[in-house]
Protein backbone atom coordinates (compact mmCIF):
# COMPACT_ATOMS: atom_id res chain seq x y z
CA UNK A 1 0.00 0.00 0.00
CA UNK A 2 1.76 3.12 -1.22
CA UNK A 3 1.23 6.43 0.49
CA UNK A 4 -0.78 8.71 -1.75
CA UNK A 5 -0.69 12.41 -2.36
CA UNK A 6 -2.63 14.23 0.28
CA UNK A 7 -5.42 16.57 -0.73
CA UNK A 8 -5.58 19.54 1.59
CA UNK A 9 -9.01 20.63 2.81
CA UNK A 10 -10.03 24.27 2.23
CA UNK A 11 -9.24 25.13 5.87
CA UNK A 12 -5.55 24.51 5.31
CA UNK A 13 -5.37 27.48 2.95
CA UNK A 14 -7.55 29.69 5.13
CA UNK A 15 -5.14 31.99 7.00
CA UNK A 16 -7.14 32.25 10.25
CA UNK A 17 -7.06 28.47 10.56
CA UNK A 18 -3.56 28.91 12.01
CA UNK A 19 -4.76 31.31 14.72
CA UNK A 20 -6.52 29.77 17.69
CA UNK A 21 -9.90 31.53 17.52
CA UNK A 22 -10.99 33.60 20.49
CA UNK A 23 -14.70 32.84 20.20
CA UNK A 24 -15.54 29.55 21.93
CA UNK A 25 -17.94 28.10 19.37
CA UNK A 26 -15.64 28.98 16.49
CA UNK A 27 -12.71 27.47 18.35
CA UNK A 28 -14.67 24.24 18.81
CA UNK A 29 -15.19 24.08 15.06
CA UNK A 30 -11.56 24.85 14.45
CA UNK A 31 -10.26 22.19 16.82
CA UNK A 32 -12.54 19.62 15.30
CA UNK A 33 -11.24 20.52 11.85
CA UNK A 34 -7.67 20.20 13.08
CA UNK A 35 -8.38 16.77 14.57
CA UNK A 36 -9.86 15.59 11.29
CA UNK A 37 -7.02 17.06 9.28
CA UNK A 38 -4.35 15.52 11.49
CA UNK A 39 -5.91 12.08 11.31
CA UNK A 40 -6.61 12.20 7.58
CA UNK A 41 -3.10 13.43 6.87
CA UNK A 42 -1.40 10.73 8.87
CA UNK A 43 -3.70 7.99 7.68
CA UNK A 44 -3.11 8.86 4.02
CA UNK A 45 0.63 9.08 4.44
CA UNK A 46 0.73 6.07 6.77
CA UNK A 47 2.77 7.91 9.33
CA UNK A 48 1.90 7.37 12.98
CA UNK A 49 4.12 9.86 14.75
CA UNK A 50 3.17 13.52 14.46
CA UNK A 51 6.05 15.70 13.32
CA UNK A 52 5.36 19.23 14.50
CA UNK A 53 7.82 20.58 11.94
CA UNK A 54 5.98 19.12 8.97
CA UNK A 55 3.99 21.04 6.40
CA UNK A 56 0.85 20.00 8.27
CA UNK A 57 1.38 22.79 10.78
CA UNK A 58 3.24 25.05 8.43
CA UNK A 59 1.73 26.23 5.18
CA UNK A 60 4.46 28.08 3.35
CA UNK A 61 2.18 28.84 0.42
CA UNK A 62 0.15 31.25 2.54
CA UNK A 63 2.94 32.00 4.95
CA UNK A 64 1.08 30.79 8.01
CA UNK A 65 2.03 28.29 10.69
CA UNK A 66 0.79 27.22 14.09
CA UNK A 67 2.66 28.69 17.01
CA UNK A 68 4.19 26.22 19.50
CA UNK A 69 1.45 27.15 21.98
CA UNK A 70 -1.23 26.51 19.36
CA UNK A 71 0.33 23.15 18.49
CA UNK A 72 0.32 22.16 22.15
CA UNK A 73 -3.31 23.11 22.50
CA UNK A 74 -4.32 21.22 19.39
CA UNK A 75 -2.44 18.08 20.32
CA UNK A 76 -3.83 18.15 23.85
CA UNK A 77 -7.28 18.40 22.38
CA UNK A 78 -6.50 15.54 20.00
CA UNK A 79 -5.52 13.30 22.89
CA UNK A 80 -8.50 14.40 24.94
CA UNK A 81 -10.84 13.40 22.15
CA UNK A 82 -9.21 9.99 21.87
CA UNK A 83 -7.66 10.67 18.50
CA UNK A 84 -4.09 10.88 19.70
CA UNK A 85 -1.79 9.42 22.33
CA UNK A 86 1.37 10.80 23.87
CA UNK A 87 4.54 9.17 24.98
CA UNK A 88 6.75 11.75 26.60
CA UNK A 89 7.33 14.40 23.96
CA UNK A 90 6.10 12.22 21.14
CA UNK A 91 2.54 12.34 19.91
CA UNK A 92 0.89 9.69 17.74
CA UNK A 93 -2.18 10.15 15.57
CA UNK A 94 -4.95 7.62 16.11
CA UNK A 95 -7.12 7.46 13.02
CA UNK A 96 -8.20 4.16 14.50
CA UNK A 97 -8.60 4.01 18.26
CA UNK A 98 -6.19 1.92 20.29
CA UNK A 99 -9.00 -0.57 20.73
CA UNK A 100 -9.70 -0.72 16.99
CA UNK A 101 -6.05 -1.26 16.22
CA UNK A 102 -6.03 -4.05 18.79
CA UNK A 103 -8.96 -5.72 17.07
CA UNK A 104 -7.33 -5.50 13.66
CA UNK A 105 -4.09 -7.07 14.86
CA UNK A 106 -5.84 -9.74 16.89
CA UNK A 107 -8.04 -10.70 13.92
CA UNK A 108 -5.06 -10.89 11.63
CA UNK A 109 -3.31 -13.26 14.03
CA UNK A 110 -6.40 -15.45 14.37
CA UNK A 111 -7.06 -15.48 10.61
CA UNK A 112 -3.51 -16.61 9.96
CA UNK A 113 -3.47 -19.40 12.48
CA UNK A 114 -1.03 -17.57 14.70
CA UNK A 115 -2.92 -17.78 17.96
CA UNK A 116 -0.93 -19.19 20.81
CA UNK A 117 2.39 -18.78 19.03
CA UNK A 118 4.96 -16.21 20.04
CA UNK A 119 5.63 -13.44 17.57
CA UNK A 120 8.07 -10.57 17.84
CA UNK A 121 6.73 -7.07 17.66
CA UNK A 122 9.19 -6.51 14.86
CA UNK A 123 7.59 -9.27 12.79
CA UNK A 124 4.17 -7.76 13.25
CA UNK A 125 5.42 -4.33 12.38
CA UNK A 126 7.68 -5.11 9.45
CA UNK A 127 7.31 -8.75 8.48
CA UNK A 128 6.32 -9.89 5.00
CA UNK A 129 3.23 -11.52 6.46
CA UNK A 130 1.77 -8.17 7.45
CA UNK A 131 2.70 -6.25 4.34
CA UNK A 132 -0.89 -5.67 3.24
CA UNK A 133 -2.19 -4.94 6.70
CA UNK A 134 -3.16 -1.44 7.74
CA UNK A 135 -0.91 -1.68 10.79
CA UNK A 136 2.19 -2.55 8.77
CA UNK A 137 4.88 0.02 9.54
CA UNK A 138 3.25 1.15 12.79
CA UNK A 139 5.65 2.88 15.15
CA UNK A 140 6.95 0.25 17.53
CA UNK A 141 6.08 2.16 20.70
CA UNK A 142 2.51 2.49 19.52
CA UNK A 143 2.37 -1.17 18.59
CA UNK A 144 3.51 -2.08 22.07
CA UNK A 145 0.91 0.29 23.50
CA UNK A 146 -1.88 -1.30 21.44
CA UNK A 147 -0.85 -4.79 22.47
CA UNK A 148 -0.64 -3.93 26.15
CA UNK A 149 -4.21 -2.71 25.76
CA UNK A 150 -5.13 -6.10 24.24
CA UNK A 151 -3.42 -7.69 27.21
CA UNK A 152 -5.71 -5.83 29.57
CA UNK A 153 -8.61 -7.26 27.62
CA UNK A 154 -7.19 -10.72 28.13
CA UNK A 155 -6.60 -11.26 24.43
CA UNK A 156 -2.83 -11.31 24.37
CA UNK A 157 0.28 -11.60 26.47
CA UNK A 158 2.99 -9.01 25.97
CA UNK A 159 6.55 -10.10 26.63
CA UNK A 160 8.93 -7.24 27.09
CA UNK A 161 12.68 -7.83 26.93
CA UNK A 162 15.47 -5.61 28.15
CA UNK A 163 15.74 -3.35 25.14
CA UNK A 164 14.15 0.03 25.33
CA UNK A 165 13.44 0.02 21.63
CA UNK A 166 11.27 -3.11 21.94
CA UNK A 167 13.51 -4.96 19.50
CA UNK A 168 13.36 -8.00 21.75
CA UNK A 169 9.70 -7.75 22.67
CA UNK A 170 7.17 -10.42 21.76
CA UNK A 171 3.51 -11.24 21.98
CA UNK A 172 1.26 -14.23 22.16
CA UNK A 173 -2.33 -13.87 21.01
CA UNK A 174 -5.17 -15.85 22.52
CA UNK B 1 -90.79 77.72 -33.91
CA UNK B 2 -87.03 77.36 -33.65
CA UNK B 3 -85.80 73.80 -33.76
CA UNK B 4 -83.96 72.09 -30.91
CA UNK B 5 -84.87 74.69 -28.41
CA UNK B 6 -87.38 74.59 -25.64
CA UNK B 7 -88.44 71.99 -23.18
CA UNK B 8 -89.12 69.47 -25.86
CA UNK B 9 -85.61 69.77 -27.19
CA UNK B 10 -84.05 69.54 -23.73
CA UNK B 11 -86.02 66.45 -22.93
CA UNK B 12 -85.02 64.91 -26.17
CA UNK B 13 -81.39 65.65 -25.47
CA UNK B 14 -81.69 64.09 -22.05
CA UNK B 15 -83.25 60.97 -23.44
CA UNK B 16 -80.60 60.66 -26.09
CA UNK B 17 -77.91 61.12 -23.48
CA UNK B 18 -79.43 58.50 -21.25
CA UNK B 19 -79.64 56.10 -24.09
CA UNK B 20 -76.06 56.75 -25.04
CA UNK B 21 -74.91 56.19 -21.46
CA UNK B 22 -76.89 53.04 -21.28
CA UNK B 23 -75.42 51.92 -24.52
CA UNK B 24 -71.96 52.82 -23.25
CA UNK B 25 -72.52 50.71 -20.19
CA UNK B 26 -73.83 47.88 -22.27
CA UNK B 27 -70.83 48.05 -24.50
CA UNK B 28 -68.45 48.16 -21.54
CA UNK B 29 -70.32 45.26 -20.01
CA UNK B 30 -70.02 43.33 -23.21
CA UNK B 31 -66.36 44.06 -23.51
CA UNK B 32 -65.81 42.93 -19.98
CA UNK B 33 -67.68 39.73 -20.69
CA UNK B 34 -65.62 39.15 -23.78
CA UNK B 35 -62.36 39.77 -22.00
CA UNK B 36 -63.43 37.51 -19.19
CA UNK B 37 -64.29 34.79 -21.68
CA UNK B 38 -60.96 35.25 -23.35
CA UNK B 39 -59.21 34.94 -20.01
CA UNK B 40 -61.06 31.70 -19.37
CA UNK B 41 -60.05 30.40 -22.75
CA UNK B 42 -56.46 31.41 -22.07
CA UNK B 43 -56.47 29.82 -18.63
CA UNK B 44 -57.87 26.66 -20.13
CA UNK B 45 -55.16 26.65 -22.77
CA UNK B 46 -52.55 27.18 -20.11
CA UNK B 47 -53.92 24.28 -18.14
CA UNK B 48 -53.77 22.06 -21.19
CA UNK B 49 -50.27 23.25 -21.85
CA UNK B 50 -49.27 22.47 -18.29
CA UNK B 51 -50.67 18.95 -18.58
CA UNK B 52 -48.91 18.37 -21.86
CA UNK B 53 -45.55 19.68 -20.69
CA UNK B 54 -45.68 18.52 -17.10
CA UNK B 55 -42.42 16.63 -17.38
CA UNK B 56 -40.56 19.47 -19.06
CA UNK B 57 -41.73 21.86 -16.38
CA UNK B 58 -40.41 19.61 -13.64
CA UNK B 59 -37.10 18.85 -15.27
CA UNK B 60 -36.04 21.91 -17.20
CA UNK B 61 -35.29 24.97 -15.12
CA UNK B 62 -35.37 27.42 -18.01
CA UNK B 63 -38.63 26.08 -19.30
CA UNK B 64 -39.99 26.23 -15.79
CA UNK B 65 -38.95 29.84 -15.34
CA UNK B 66 -40.66 30.92 -18.54
CA UNK B 67 -43.76 28.99 -17.63
CA UNK B 68 -43.85 30.88 -14.33
CA UNK B 69 -43.71 34.17 -16.20
CA UNK B 70 -46.62 33.13 -18.43
CA UNK B 71 -48.63 32.17 -15.38
CA UNK B 72 -48.00 35.35 -13.52
CA UNK B 73 -49.07 37.39 -16.54
CA UNK B 74 -52.58 36.03 -16.26
CA UNK B 75 -52.57 36.02 -12.49
CA UNK B 76 -52.09 32.33 -11.90
CA UNK B 77 -49.67 31.29 -9.18
CA UNK B 78 -48.74 27.63 -9.58
CA UNK B 79 -47.09 27.64 -6.19
CA UNK B 80 -50.05 29.19 -4.43
CA UNK B 81 -51.48 26.27 -2.61
CA UNK B 82 -50.57 22.67 -2.30
CA UNK B 83 -54.23 21.81 -2.56
CA UNK B 84 -54.71 23.82 -5.71
CA UNK B 85 -55.31 22.50 -9.19
CA UNK B 86 -51.87 23.46 -10.35
CA UNK B 87 -49.92 21.99 -7.51
CA UNK B 88 -51.75 18.72 -7.83
CA UNK B 89 -51.45 18.66 -11.57
CA UNK B 90 -47.81 19.48 -11.79
CA UNK B 91 -46.64 18.50 -8.37
CA UNK B 92 -44.98 21.90 -8.71
CA UNK B 93 -45.85 22.88 -5.16
CA UNK B 94 -44.06 19.75 -4.02
CA UNK B 95 -40.97 20.55 -6.03
CA UNK B 96 -40.47 23.84 -4.25
CA UNK B 97 -41.46 22.42 -0.91
CA UNK B 98 -38.89 19.64 -1.27
CA UNK B 99 -36.29 22.09 -2.44
CA UNK B 100 -37.04 24.35 0.50
CA UNK B 101 -36.47 21.48 2.91
CA UNK B 102 -33.16 20.63 1.26
CA UNK B 103 -32.05 24.25 1.39
CA UNK B 104 -32.78 24.32 5.10
CA UNK B 105 -30.76 21.14 5.57
CA UNK B 106 -27.75 22.49 3.70
CA UNK B 107 -27.85 25.77 5.60
CA UNK B 108 -28.03 24.03 8.95
CA UNK B 109 -25.22 21.65 8.03
CA UNK B 110 -22.91 24.42 6.85
CA UNK B 111 -23.79 26.89 9.59
CA UNK B 112 -20.97 25.79 11.95
CA UNK B 113 -18.47 26.68 9.25
CA UNK B 114 -19.95 29.84 7.74
CA UNK B 115 -21.92 31.22 10.66
CA UNK B 116 -25.23 31.11 8.80
CA UNK B 117 -24.59 32.78 5.47
CA UNK B 118 -23.82 30.96 2.25
CA UNK B 119 -23.28 32.07 -1.33
CA UNK B 120 -25.79 31.02 -3.98
CA UNK B 121 -22.96 29.14 -5.68
CA UNK B 122 -22.05 27.11 -2.62
CA UNK B 123 -25.69 26.36 -1.91
CA UNK B 124 -26.28 25.04 -5.41
CA UNK B 125 -23.09 22.98 -5.23
CA UNK B 126 -24.14 21.50 -1.90
CA UNK B 127 -27.64 20.75 -3.14
CA UNK B 128 -26.24 18.90 -6.11
CA UNK B 129 -23.96 16.91 -3.86
CA UNK B 130 -26.35 15.98 -1.11
CA UNK B 131 -29.54 14.87 -2.70
CA UNK B 132 -30.16 11.21 -3.46
CA UNK B 133 -31.74 12.00 -6.79
CA UNK B 134 -29.76 14.28 -9.06
CA UNK B 135 -30.39 17.86 -8.25
CA UNK B 136 -28.70 19.10 -11.39
CA UNK B 137 -31.97 20.69 -12.39
CA UNK B 138 -31.81 23.45 -9.82
CA UNK B 139 -30.97 27.03 -10.64
CA UNK B 140 -30.73 30.29 -8.74
CA UNK B 141 -34.25 31.14 -9.88
CA UNK B 142 -35.64 28.02 -8.24
CA UNK B 143 -33.79 28.74 -5.03
CA UNK B 144 -35.13 32.26 -4.88
CA UNK B 145 -38.70 30.98 -5.27
CA UNK B 146 -38.23 28.21 -2.73
CA UNK B 147 -36.83 30.68 -0.21
CA UNK B 148 -39.76 32.98 -0.90
CA UNK B 149 -41.98 30.10 0.16
CA UNK B 150 -39.86 29.41 3.24
CA UNK B 151 -40.23 32.97 4.40
CA UNK B 152 -43.85 32.32 5.36
CA UNK B 153 -42.36 30.32 8.23
CA UNK B 154 -40.73 33.40 9.69
CA UNK B 155 -37.76 35.52 8.81
CA UNK B 156 -35.09 32.94 9.47
CA UNK B 157 -34.32 32.55 5.77
CA UNK B 158 -33.72 35.40 3.43
CA UNK B 159 -31.59 36.48 0.55
CA UNK B 160 -29.13 39.31 1.04
CA UNK B 161 -26.81 41.07 -1.32
CA UNK B 162 -23.17 41.24 -0.40
CA UNK B 163 -21.09 43.04 -2.96
CA UNK B 164 -22.07 41.53 -6.29
CA UNK B 165 -23.15 38.24 -4.78
CA UNK B 166 -26.46 36.95 -3.61
CA UNK B 167 -26.19 35.14 -0.34
CA UNK B 168 -28.70 33.15 1.63
CA UNK B 169 -28.89 34.07 5.29
CA UNK B 170 -30.23 31.41 7.58
CA UNK B 171 -29.79 32.97 10.98
CA UNK B 172 -32.75 34.69 12.55
CA UNK B 173 -32.65 38.40 13.11
CA UNK B 174 -31.12 41.02 10.93
CA UNK B 175 -27.59 41.46 9.92
CA UNK B 176 -27.11 45.15 10.52
CA UNK B 177 -26.09 47.56 7.79
CA UNK B 178 -22.65 47.69 9.35
CA UNK B 179 -22.36 43.90 9.23
CA UNK B 180 -23.29 43.73 5.58
CA UNK B 181 -21.00 46.64 4.78
CA UNK B 182 -18.08 44.83 6.36
CA UNK B 183 -19.05 41.67 4.46
CA UNK B 184 -19.28 43.80 1.33
CA UNK B 185 -15.73 45.02 1.82
CA UNK B 186 -14.64 41.42 2.35
CA UNK B 187 -16.42 40.16 -0.74
CA UNK B 188 -14.30 42.29 -3.02
CA UNK B 189 -11.12 41.22 -1.26
CA UNK B 190 -11.10 37.41 -1.29
CA UNK B 191 -13.32 37.26 1.76
CA UNK B 192 -11.10 39.38 3.97
CA UNK B 193 -11.37 42.83 5.57
CA UNK B 194 -9.10 44.71 7.95
CA UNK B 195 -9.64 47.35 10.61
CA UNK B 196 -7.88 49.76 8.25
CA UNK B 197 -10.31 49.08 5.46
CA UNK B 198 -13.20 49.90 7.80
CA UNK B 199 -11.43 53.04 8.97
CA UNK B 200 -11.27 54.10 5.35
CA UNK B 201 -15.05 54.13 5.36
CA UNK B 202 -14.82 56.84 7.98
CA UNK B 203 -15.99 54.68 10.85
CA UNK B 204 -14.86 55.63 14.35
CA UNK B 205 -13.11 52.95 16.41
CA UNK B 206 -16.12 52.15 18.58
CA UNK B 207 -18.26 51.47 15.56
CA UNK B 208 -15.58 49.28 14.03
CA UNK B 209 -15.05 47.26 17.19
CA UNK B 210 -18.76 46.75 17.72
CA UNK B 211 -19.28 45.43 14.23
CA UNK B 212 -16.20 43.22 14.29
CA UNK B 213 -16.93 41.75 17.71
CA UNK B 214 -20.47 41.01 16.72
CA UNK B 215 -19.43 39.29 13.50
CA UNK B 216 -16.86 37.23 15.42
CA UNK B 217 -19.41 36.24 18.07
CA UNK B 218 -21.85 35.06 15.45
CA UNK B 219 -19.20 32.88 13.89
CA UNK B 220 -19.45 34.74 10.59
CA UNK B 221 -15.87 35.84 10.73
CA UNK B 222 -12.51 34.42 11.90
CA UNK B 223 -9.47 36.45 12.94
CA UNK B 224 -5.97 36.09 11.57
CA UNK B 225 -3.53 37.19 14.28
CA UNK B 226 -0.60 37.60 11.95
CA UNK B 227 -1.91 40.69 10.24
CA UNK B 228 -5.04 41.40 12.28
CA UNK B 229 -7.30 40.67 9.38
CA UNK B 230 -10.80 39.23 9.48
CA UNK B 231 -11.93 36.49 7.14
CA UNK B 232 -15.40 35.36 6.18
CA UNK B 233 -15.48 31.59 5.57
CA UNK B 234 -18.67 31.95 3.53
CA UNK B 235 -16.90 34.24 1.07
CA UNK B 236 -13.52 32.57 1.05
CA UNK B 237 -12.13 31.03 -2.11
CA UNK B 238 -8.73 29.43 -1.75
GROMACS .gro file of C-alpha atoms in nm, chain B residues 96-97 99-101 103-104 145-155 157:
model
   19
  270UNK     CA    1  -4.047   2.384  -0.425
  271UNK     CA    2  -4.146   2.242  -0.091
  273UNK     CA    3  -3.629   2.209  -0.244
  274UNK     CA    4  -3.704   2.435   0.050
  275UNK     CA    5  -3.647   2.148   0.291
  277UNK     CA    6  -3.205   2.425   0.139
  278UNK     CA    7  -3.278   2.432   0.510
  319UNK     CA    8  -3.870   3.098  -0.527
  320UNK     CA    9  -3.823   2.821  -0.273
  321UNK     CA   10  -3.683   3.068  -0.021
  322UNK     CA   11  -3.976   3.298  -0.090
  323UNK     CA   12  -4.198   3.010   0.016
  324UNK     CA   13  -3.986   2.941   0.324
  325UNK     CA   14  -4.023   3.297   0.440
  326UNK     CA   15  -4.385   3.232   0.536
  327UNK     CA   16  -4.236   3.032   0.823
  328UNK     CA   17  -4.073   3.340   0.969
  329UNK     CA   18  -3.776   3.552   0.881
  331UNK     CA   19  -3.432   3.255   0.577
   0.00000   0.00000   0.00000
